[in-house]
PDB file of C-alpha atoms and ligand atoms in Angstrom:
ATOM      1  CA  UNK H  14     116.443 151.993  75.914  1.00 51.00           C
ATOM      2  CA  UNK H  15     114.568 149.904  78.200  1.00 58.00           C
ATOM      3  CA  UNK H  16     114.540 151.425  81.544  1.00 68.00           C
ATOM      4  CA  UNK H  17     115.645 149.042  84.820  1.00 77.00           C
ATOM      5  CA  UNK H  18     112.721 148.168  87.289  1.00 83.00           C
ATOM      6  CA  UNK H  19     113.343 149.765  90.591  1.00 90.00           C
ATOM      7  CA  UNK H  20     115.317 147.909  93.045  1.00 91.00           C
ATOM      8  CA  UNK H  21     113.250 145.595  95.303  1.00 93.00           C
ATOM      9  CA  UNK H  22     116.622 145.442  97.430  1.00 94.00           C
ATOM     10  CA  UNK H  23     116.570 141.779  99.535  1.00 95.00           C
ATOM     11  CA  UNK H  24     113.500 140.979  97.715  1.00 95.00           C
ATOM     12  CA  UNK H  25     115.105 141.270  94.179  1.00 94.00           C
ATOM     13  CA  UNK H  26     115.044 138.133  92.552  1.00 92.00           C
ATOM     14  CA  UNK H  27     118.470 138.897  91.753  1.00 91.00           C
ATOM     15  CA  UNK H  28     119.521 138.706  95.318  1.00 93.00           C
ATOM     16  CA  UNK H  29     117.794 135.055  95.778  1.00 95.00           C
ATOM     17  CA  UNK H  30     120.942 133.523  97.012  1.00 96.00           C
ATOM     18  CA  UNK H  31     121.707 136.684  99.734  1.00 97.00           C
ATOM     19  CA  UNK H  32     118.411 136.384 100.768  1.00 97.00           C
ATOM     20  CA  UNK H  33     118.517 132.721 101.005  1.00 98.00           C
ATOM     21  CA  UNK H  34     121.536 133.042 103.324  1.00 98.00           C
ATOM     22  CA  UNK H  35     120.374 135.587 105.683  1.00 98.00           C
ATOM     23  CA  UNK H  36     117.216 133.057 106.181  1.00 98.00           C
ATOM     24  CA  UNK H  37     120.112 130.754 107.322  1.00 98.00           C
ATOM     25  CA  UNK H  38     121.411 133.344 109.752  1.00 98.00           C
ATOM     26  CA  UNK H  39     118.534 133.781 111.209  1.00 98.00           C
ATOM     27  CA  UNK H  40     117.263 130.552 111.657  1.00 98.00           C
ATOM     28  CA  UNK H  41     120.940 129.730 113.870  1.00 98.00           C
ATOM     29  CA  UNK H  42     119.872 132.818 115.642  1.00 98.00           C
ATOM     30  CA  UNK H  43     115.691 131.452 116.487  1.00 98.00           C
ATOM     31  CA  UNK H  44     117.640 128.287 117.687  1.00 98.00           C
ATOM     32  CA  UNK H  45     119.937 130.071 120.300  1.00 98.00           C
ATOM     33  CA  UNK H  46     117.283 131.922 121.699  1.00 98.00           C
ATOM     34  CA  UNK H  47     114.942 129.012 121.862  1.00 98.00           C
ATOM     35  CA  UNK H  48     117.966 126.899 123.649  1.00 98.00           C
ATOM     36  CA  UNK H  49     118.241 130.006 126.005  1.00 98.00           C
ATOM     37  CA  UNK H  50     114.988 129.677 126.489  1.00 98.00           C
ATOM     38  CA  UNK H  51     114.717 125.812 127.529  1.00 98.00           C
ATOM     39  CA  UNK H  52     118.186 127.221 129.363  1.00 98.00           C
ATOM     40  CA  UNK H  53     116.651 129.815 131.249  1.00 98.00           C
ATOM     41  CA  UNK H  54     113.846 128.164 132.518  1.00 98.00           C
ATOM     42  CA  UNK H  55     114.792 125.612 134.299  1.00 98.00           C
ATOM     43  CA  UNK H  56     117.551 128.008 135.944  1.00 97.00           C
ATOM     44  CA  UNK H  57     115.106 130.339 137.181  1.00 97.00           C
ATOM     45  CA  UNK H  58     113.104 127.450 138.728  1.00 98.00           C
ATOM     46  CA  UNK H  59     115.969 124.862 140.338  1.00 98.00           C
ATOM     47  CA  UNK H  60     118.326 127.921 141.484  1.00 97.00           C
ATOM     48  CA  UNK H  61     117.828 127.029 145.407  1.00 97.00           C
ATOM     49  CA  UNK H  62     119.236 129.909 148.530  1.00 95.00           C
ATOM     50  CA  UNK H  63     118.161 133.180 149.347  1.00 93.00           C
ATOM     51  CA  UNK H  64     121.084 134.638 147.179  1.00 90.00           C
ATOM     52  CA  UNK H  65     119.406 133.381 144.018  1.00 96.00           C
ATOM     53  CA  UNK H  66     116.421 134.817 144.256  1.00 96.00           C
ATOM     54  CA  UNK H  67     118.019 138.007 142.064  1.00 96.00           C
ATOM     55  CA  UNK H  68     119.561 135.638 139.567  1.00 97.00           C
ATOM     56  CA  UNK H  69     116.096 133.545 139.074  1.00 98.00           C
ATOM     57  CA  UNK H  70     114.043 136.726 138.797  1.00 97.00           C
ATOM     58  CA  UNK H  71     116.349 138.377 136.376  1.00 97.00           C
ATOM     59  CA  UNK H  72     116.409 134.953 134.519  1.00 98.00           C
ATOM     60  CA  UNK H  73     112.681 135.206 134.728  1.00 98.00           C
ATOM     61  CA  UNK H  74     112.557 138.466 132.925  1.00 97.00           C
ATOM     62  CA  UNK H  75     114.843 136.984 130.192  1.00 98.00           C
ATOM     63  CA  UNK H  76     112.743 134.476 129.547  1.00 98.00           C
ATOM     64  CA  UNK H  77     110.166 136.367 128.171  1.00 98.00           C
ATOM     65  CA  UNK H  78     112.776 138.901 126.323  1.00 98.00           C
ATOM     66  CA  UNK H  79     114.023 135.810 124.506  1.00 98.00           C
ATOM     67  CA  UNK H  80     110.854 134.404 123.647  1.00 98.00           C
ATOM     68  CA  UNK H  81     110.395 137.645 121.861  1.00 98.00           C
ATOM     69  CA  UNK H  82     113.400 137.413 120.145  1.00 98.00           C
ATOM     70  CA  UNK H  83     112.865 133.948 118.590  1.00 98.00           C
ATOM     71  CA  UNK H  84     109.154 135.543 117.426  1.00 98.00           C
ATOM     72  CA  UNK H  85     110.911 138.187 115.496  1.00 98.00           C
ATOM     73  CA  UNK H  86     113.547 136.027 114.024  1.00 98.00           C
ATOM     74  CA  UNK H  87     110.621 133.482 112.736  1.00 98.00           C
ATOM     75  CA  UNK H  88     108.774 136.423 111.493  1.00 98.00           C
ATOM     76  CA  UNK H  89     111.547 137.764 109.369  1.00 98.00           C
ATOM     77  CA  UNK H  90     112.105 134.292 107.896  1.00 98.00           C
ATOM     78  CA  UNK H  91     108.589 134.222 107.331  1.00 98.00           C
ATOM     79  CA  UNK H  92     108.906 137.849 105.512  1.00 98.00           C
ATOM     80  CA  UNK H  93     112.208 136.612 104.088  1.00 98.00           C
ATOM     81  CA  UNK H  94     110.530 133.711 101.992  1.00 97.00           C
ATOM     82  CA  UNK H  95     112.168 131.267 104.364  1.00 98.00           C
ATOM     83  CA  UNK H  96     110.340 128.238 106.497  1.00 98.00           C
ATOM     84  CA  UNK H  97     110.541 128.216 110.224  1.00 98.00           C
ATOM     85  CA  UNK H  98     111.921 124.893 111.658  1.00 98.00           C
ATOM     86  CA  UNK H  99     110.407 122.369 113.251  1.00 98.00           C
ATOM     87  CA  UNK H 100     111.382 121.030 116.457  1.00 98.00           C
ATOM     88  CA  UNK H 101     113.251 117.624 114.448  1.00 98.00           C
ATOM     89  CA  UNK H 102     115.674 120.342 113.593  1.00 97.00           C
ATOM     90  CA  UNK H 103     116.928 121.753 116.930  1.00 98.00           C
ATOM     91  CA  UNK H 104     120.402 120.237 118.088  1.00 98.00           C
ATOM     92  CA  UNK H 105     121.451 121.767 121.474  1.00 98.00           C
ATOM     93  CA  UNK H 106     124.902 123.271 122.108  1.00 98.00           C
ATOM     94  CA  UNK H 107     124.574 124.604 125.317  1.00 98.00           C
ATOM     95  CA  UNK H 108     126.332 122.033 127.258  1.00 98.00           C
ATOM     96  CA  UNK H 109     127.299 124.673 129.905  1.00 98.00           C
ATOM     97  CA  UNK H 110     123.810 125.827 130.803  1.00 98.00           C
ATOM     98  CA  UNK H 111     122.697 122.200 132.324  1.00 98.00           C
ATOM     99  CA  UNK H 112     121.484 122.077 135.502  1.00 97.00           C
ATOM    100  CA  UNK H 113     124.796 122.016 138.077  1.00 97.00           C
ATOM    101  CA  UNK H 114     125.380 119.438 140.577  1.00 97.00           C
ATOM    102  CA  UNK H 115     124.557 121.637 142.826  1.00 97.00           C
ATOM    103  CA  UNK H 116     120.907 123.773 142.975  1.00 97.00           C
ATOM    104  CA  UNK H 117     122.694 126.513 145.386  1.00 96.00           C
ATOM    105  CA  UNK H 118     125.571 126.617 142.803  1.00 97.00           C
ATOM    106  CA  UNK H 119     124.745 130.417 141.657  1.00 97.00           C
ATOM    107  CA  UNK H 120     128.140 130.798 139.438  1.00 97.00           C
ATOM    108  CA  UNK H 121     127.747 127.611 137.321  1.00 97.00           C
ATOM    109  CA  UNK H 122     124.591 129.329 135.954  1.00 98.00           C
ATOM    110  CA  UNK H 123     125.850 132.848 136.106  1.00 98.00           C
ATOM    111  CA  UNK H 124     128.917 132.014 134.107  1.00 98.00           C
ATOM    112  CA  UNK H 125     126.634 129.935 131.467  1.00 98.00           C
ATOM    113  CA  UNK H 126     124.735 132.862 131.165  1.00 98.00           C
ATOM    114  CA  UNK H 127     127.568 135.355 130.236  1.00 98.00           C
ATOM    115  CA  UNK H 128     128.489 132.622 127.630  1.00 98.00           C
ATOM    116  CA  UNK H 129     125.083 132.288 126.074  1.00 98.00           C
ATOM    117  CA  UNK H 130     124.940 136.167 125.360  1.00 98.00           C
ATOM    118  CA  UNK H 131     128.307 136.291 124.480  1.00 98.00           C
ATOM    119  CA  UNK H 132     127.661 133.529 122.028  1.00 98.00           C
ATOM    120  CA  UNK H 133     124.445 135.251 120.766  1.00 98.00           C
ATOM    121  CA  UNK H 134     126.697 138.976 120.882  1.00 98.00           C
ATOM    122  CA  UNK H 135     128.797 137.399 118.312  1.00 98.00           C
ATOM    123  CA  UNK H 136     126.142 135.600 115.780  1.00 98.00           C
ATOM    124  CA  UNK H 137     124.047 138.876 115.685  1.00 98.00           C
ATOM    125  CA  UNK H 138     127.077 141.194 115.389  1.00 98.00           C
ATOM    126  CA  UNK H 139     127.777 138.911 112.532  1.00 98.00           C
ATOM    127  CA  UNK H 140     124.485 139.027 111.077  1.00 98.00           C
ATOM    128  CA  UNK H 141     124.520 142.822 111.227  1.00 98.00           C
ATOM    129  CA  UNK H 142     127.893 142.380 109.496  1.00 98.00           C
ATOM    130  CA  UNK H 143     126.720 140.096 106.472  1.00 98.00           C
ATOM    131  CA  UNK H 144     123.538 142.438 106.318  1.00 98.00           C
ATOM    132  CA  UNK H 145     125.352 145.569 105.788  1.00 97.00           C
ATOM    133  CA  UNK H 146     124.255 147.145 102.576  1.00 95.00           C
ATOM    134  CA  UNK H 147     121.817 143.319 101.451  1.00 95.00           C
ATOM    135  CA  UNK H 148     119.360 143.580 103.987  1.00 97.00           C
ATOM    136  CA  UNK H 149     118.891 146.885 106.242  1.00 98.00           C
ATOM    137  CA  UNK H 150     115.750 145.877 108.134  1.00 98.00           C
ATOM    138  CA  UNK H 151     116.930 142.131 108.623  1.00 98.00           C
ATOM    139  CA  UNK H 152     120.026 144.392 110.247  1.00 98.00           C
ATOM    140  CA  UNK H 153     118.036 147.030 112.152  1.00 98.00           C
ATOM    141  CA  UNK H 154     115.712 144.453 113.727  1.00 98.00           C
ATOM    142  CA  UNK H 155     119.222 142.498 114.865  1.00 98.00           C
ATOM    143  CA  UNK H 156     120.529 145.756 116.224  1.00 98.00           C
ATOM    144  CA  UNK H 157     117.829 146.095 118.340  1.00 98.00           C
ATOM    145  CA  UNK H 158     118.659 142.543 119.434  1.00 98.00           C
ATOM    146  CA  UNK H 159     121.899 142.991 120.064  1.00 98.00           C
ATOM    147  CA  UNK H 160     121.723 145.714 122.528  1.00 98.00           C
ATOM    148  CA  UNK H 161     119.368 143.447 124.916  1.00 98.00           C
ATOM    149  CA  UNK H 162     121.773 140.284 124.619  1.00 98.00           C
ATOM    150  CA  UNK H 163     124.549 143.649 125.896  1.00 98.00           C
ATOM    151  CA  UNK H 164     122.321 144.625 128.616  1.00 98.00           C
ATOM    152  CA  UNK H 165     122.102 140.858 129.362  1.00 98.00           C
ATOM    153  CA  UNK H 166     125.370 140.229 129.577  1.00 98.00           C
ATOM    154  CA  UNK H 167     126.273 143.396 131.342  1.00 98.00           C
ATOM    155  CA  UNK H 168     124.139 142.289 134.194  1.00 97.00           C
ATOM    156  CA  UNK H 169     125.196 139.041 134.608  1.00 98.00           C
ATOM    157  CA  UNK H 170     128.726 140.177 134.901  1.00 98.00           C
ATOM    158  CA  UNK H 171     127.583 142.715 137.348  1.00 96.00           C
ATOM    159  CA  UNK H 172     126.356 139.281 139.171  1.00 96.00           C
ATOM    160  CA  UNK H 173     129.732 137.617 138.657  1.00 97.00           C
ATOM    161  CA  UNK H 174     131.843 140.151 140.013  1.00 96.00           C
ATOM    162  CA  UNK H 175     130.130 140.222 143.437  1.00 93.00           C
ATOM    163  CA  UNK H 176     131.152 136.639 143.909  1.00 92.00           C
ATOM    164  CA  UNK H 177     134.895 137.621 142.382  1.00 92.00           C
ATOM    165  CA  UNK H 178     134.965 139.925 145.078  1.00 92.00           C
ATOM    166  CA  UNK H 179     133.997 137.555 147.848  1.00 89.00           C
ATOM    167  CA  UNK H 180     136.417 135.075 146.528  1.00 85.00           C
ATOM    168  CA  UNK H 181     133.730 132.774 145.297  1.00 81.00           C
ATOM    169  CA  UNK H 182     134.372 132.569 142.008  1.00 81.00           C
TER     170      UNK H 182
HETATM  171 FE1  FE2 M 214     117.820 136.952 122.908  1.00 88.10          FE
HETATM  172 FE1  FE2 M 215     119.833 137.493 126.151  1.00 88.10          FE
END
Protein backbone atom coordinates (compact mmCIF):
# COMPACT_ATOMS: atom_id res chain seq x y z
CA UNK A 1 0.00 0.00 0.00
CA UNK A 2 1.00 3.32 -1.05
CA UNK A 3 1.62 5.42 1.90
CA UNK A 4 -0.25 9.18 2.09
CA UNK A 5 2.18 12.25 1.77
CA UNK A 6 2.22 14.16 4.96
CA UNK A 7 -0.27 16.79 5.41
CA UNK A 8 0.83 20.23 4.11
CA UNK A 9 -2.34 21.50 6.19
CA UNK A 10 -3.62 25.10 4.39
CA UNK A 11 -1.08 24.51 1.82
CA UNK A 12 -2.50 21.06 0.70
CA UNK A 13 -3.62 21.23 -2.64
CA UNK A 14 -6.53 19.54 -1.37
CA UNK A 15 -7.54 22.48 0.69
CA UNK A 16 -7.28 24.98 -2.50
CA UNK A 17 -10.75 26.20 -2.06
CA UNK A 18 -10.27 26.82 2.11
CA UNK A 19 -7.31 28.46 1.36
CA UNK A 20 -8.75 30.44 -1.37
CA UNK A 21 -11.41 31.70 1.07
CA UNK A 22 -9.37 32.67 3.94
CA UNK A 23 -7.36 34.92 1.20
CA UNK A 24 -10.89 36.49 0.91
CA UNK A 25 -11.11 37.05 4.64
CA UNK A 26 -8.26 38.60 4.83
CA UNK A 27 -8.27 40.81 2.12
CA UNK A 28 -11.96 42.41 3.80
CA UNK A 29 -9.81 42.60 6.83
CA UNK A 30 -6.42 44.76 4.86
CA UNK A 31 -9.38 46.98 3.61
CA UNK A 32 -10.83 47.90 7.13
CA UNK A 33 -7.67 48.67 8.48
CA UNK A 34 -6.56 50.68 5.52
CA UNK A 35 -10.13 52.68 5.75
CA UNK A 36 -9.22 53.10 9.53
CA UNK A 37 -6.31 54.28 8.49
CA UNK A 38 -7.47 57.11 5.90
CA UNK A 39 -10.15 57.34 9.08
CA UNK A 40 -7.75 57.95 11.63
CA UNK A 41 -5.74 60.36 10.09
CA UNK A 42 -7.54 62.96 9.32
CA UNK A 43 -9.20 62.67 12.95
CA UNK A 44 -6.05 63.03 14.66
CA UNK A 45 -5.24 66.14 12.56
CA UNK A 46 -8.84 68.25 12.27
CA UNK A 47 -9.89 67.28 16.04
CA UNK A 48 -9.71 71.15 17.24
CA UNK A 49 -9.92 72.14 21.60
CA UNK A 50 -7.71 71.42 24.27
CA UNK A 51 -9.91 68.32 25.21
CA UNK A 52 -8.85 66.56 22.02
CA UNK A 53 -5.55 66.61 22.33
CA UNK A 54 -5.88 62.88 24.20
CA UNK A 55 -8.21 61.63 21.52
CA UNK A 56 -5.77 62.88 18.50
CA UNK A 57 -2.69 61.46 20.21
CA UNK A 58 -4.25 58.16 20.98
CA UNK A 59 -5.59 58.26 17.32
CA UNK A 60 -2.03 59.00 16.44
CA UNK A 61 -0.74 55.88 18.02
CA UNK A 62 -3.44 53.86 16.15
CA UNK A 63 -2.42 54.94 13.16
CA UNK A 64 0.66 53.31 13.11
CA UNK A 65 -0.85 50.01 14.97
CA UNK A 66 -3.17 49.75 11.98
CA UNK A 67 -0.75 50.30 9.40
CA UNK A 68 0.85 47.27 10.88
CA UNK A 69 -2.05 45.37 10.75
CA UNK A 70 -2.85 45.85 7.03
CA UNK A 71 1.18 44.76 6.49
CA UNK A 72 0.50 41.49 8.13
CA UNK A 73 -2.77 40.82 6.49
CA UNK A 74 -1.00 41.51 2.87
CA UNK A 75 1.79 39.35 3.95
CA UNK A 76 -0.32 36.37 4.78
CA UNK A 77 -2.14 36.72 1.44
CA UNK A 78 1.10 36.92 -0.03
CA UNK A 79 2.12 33.53 1.98
CA UNK A 80 -1.42 32.32 1.31
CA UNK A 81 -0.95 32.27 -2.62
CA UNK A 82 -3.35 35.19 -2.78
CA UNK A 83 -2.74 38.83 -4.63
CA UNK A 84 -2.90 41.98 -2.63
CA UNK A 85 -5.39 44.58 -4.05
CA UNK A 86 -4.89 47.45 -5.69
CA UNK A 87 -6.26 50.66 -4.75
CA UNK A 88 -9.27 50.28 -7.90
CA UNK A 89 -10.53 47.77 -5.43
CA UNK A 90 -11.14 49.68 -2.17
CA UNK A 91 -14.91 50.77 -1.64
CA UNK A 92 -15.29 52.71 1.68
CA UNK A 93 -17.93 51.87 4.30
CA UNK A 94 -17.10 54.00 6.93
CA UNK A 95 -19.66 56.59 6.48
CA UNK A 96 -19.56 57.37 10.26
CA UNK A 97 -15.88 58.21 10.53
CA UNK A 98 -16.16 61.50 8.11
CA UNK A 99 -15.05 64.48 9.30
CA UNK A 100 -18.12 66.09 11.66
CA UNK A 101 -19.58 69.38 11.12
CA UNK A 102 -17.98 70.37 13.78
CA UNK A 103 -13.80 70.12 14.38
CA UNK A 104 -14.43 70.49 18.37
CA UNK A 105 -17.09 67.71 18.02
CA UNK A 106 -14.93 65.02 20.15
CA UNK A 107 -17.97 62.32 20.37
CA UNK A 108 -18.81 62.15 16.62
CA UNK A 109 -15.26 60.73 16.25
CA UNK A 110 -15.13 58.90 19.51
CA UNK A 111 -18.31 57.04 18.78
CA UNK A 112 -16.98 56.24 15.02
CA UNK A 113 -14.14 54.89 16.57
CA UNK A 114 -15.87 52.35 18.95
CA UNK A 115 -17.76 51.31 15.72
CA UNK A 116 -14.73 50.78 13.55
CA UNK A 117 -13.18 48.29 16.19
CA UNK A 118 -16.27 46.86 16.90
CA UNK A 119 -16.72 46.25 13.23
CA UNK A 120 -13.11 44.92 12.90
CA UNK A 121 -13.83 42.77 16.62
CA UNK A 122 -16.39 40.97 14.69
CA UNK A 123 -14.61 40.19 11.10
CA UNK A 124 -11.46 38.89 12.96
CA UNK A 125 -13.42 36.94 15.60
CA UNK A 126 -14.95 35.50 12.53
CA UNK A 127 -11.86 34.81 10.80
CA UNK A 128 -10.49 33.07 13.89
CA UNK A 129 -13.81 31.19 13.71
CA UNK A 130 -13.60 29.95 9.94
CA UNK A 131 -9.78 29.26 10.69
CA UNK A 132 -10.31 26.93 13.46
CA UNK A 133 -8.75 23.63 12.67
CA UNK A 134 -7.91 25.00 8.28
CA UNK A 135 -5.50 27.49 9.04
CA UNK A 136 -3.82 27.87 12.68
CA UNK A 137 -1.25 30.55 11.87
CA UNK A 138 -3.72 32.59 9.55
CA UNK A 139 -5.75 32.29 13.18
CA UNK A 140 -2.90 32.98 15.62
CA UNK A 141 -1.68 36.02 13.67
CA UNK A 142 -5.65 37.30 13.85
CA UNK A 143 -5.65 36.61 17.55
CA UNK A 144 -2.99 38.75 18.07
CA UNK A 145 -5.06 41.27 16.10
CA UNK A 146 -7.90 40.99 17.82
CA UNK A 147 -6.70 41.78 21.21
CA UNK A 148 -5.32 45.36 19.92
CA UNK A 149 -8.72 46.22 18.04
CA UNK A 150 -10.05 45.14 22.25
CA UNK A 151 -7.59 47.38 23.74
CA UNK A 152 -8.77 49.91 21.09
CA UNK A 153 -12.03 49.80 21.75
CA UNK A 154 -11.69 49.58 25.46
CA UNK A 155 -10.08 52.94 25.40
CA UNK A 156 -12.25 54.70 23.40
CA UNK A 157 -15.11 53.74 25.57
CA UNK A 158 -13.09 54.78 28.50
CA UNK A 159 -13.19 58.25 26.35
CA UNK A 160 -16.95 58.01 25.85
CA UNK A 161 -17.96 57.52 29.23
CA UNK A 162 -16.31 60.72 30.54
CA UNK A 163 -18.57 62.69 28.29
CA UNK A 164 -21.70 60.22 29.45
CA UNK A 165 -20.89 61.37 32.71
CA UNK A 166 -20.83 65.07 31.98
CA UNK A 167 -24.01 64.72 30.11
CA UNK A 168 -22.38 65.30 26.79
CA UNK A 169 -23.09 62.48 25.10
FE1 LIG B 1 -6.30 47.13 13.25
FE1 LIG C 1 -7.93 49.25 16.02
Amino acid sequence: MEASAPSKGIFDSANLEAREHVVELLRKAYWMEIETVMSYISASVNLDGVRAQEVKESLREDVEEELGHARRFAERIKELYGVVPGSEDFAAEQSYLQPPEEQTDIVHVIRGVIKAETGAIEHYTRVIEETEGVDPVTQDMMIEILHDEQGHRRLFEGFLREYEVEGIA
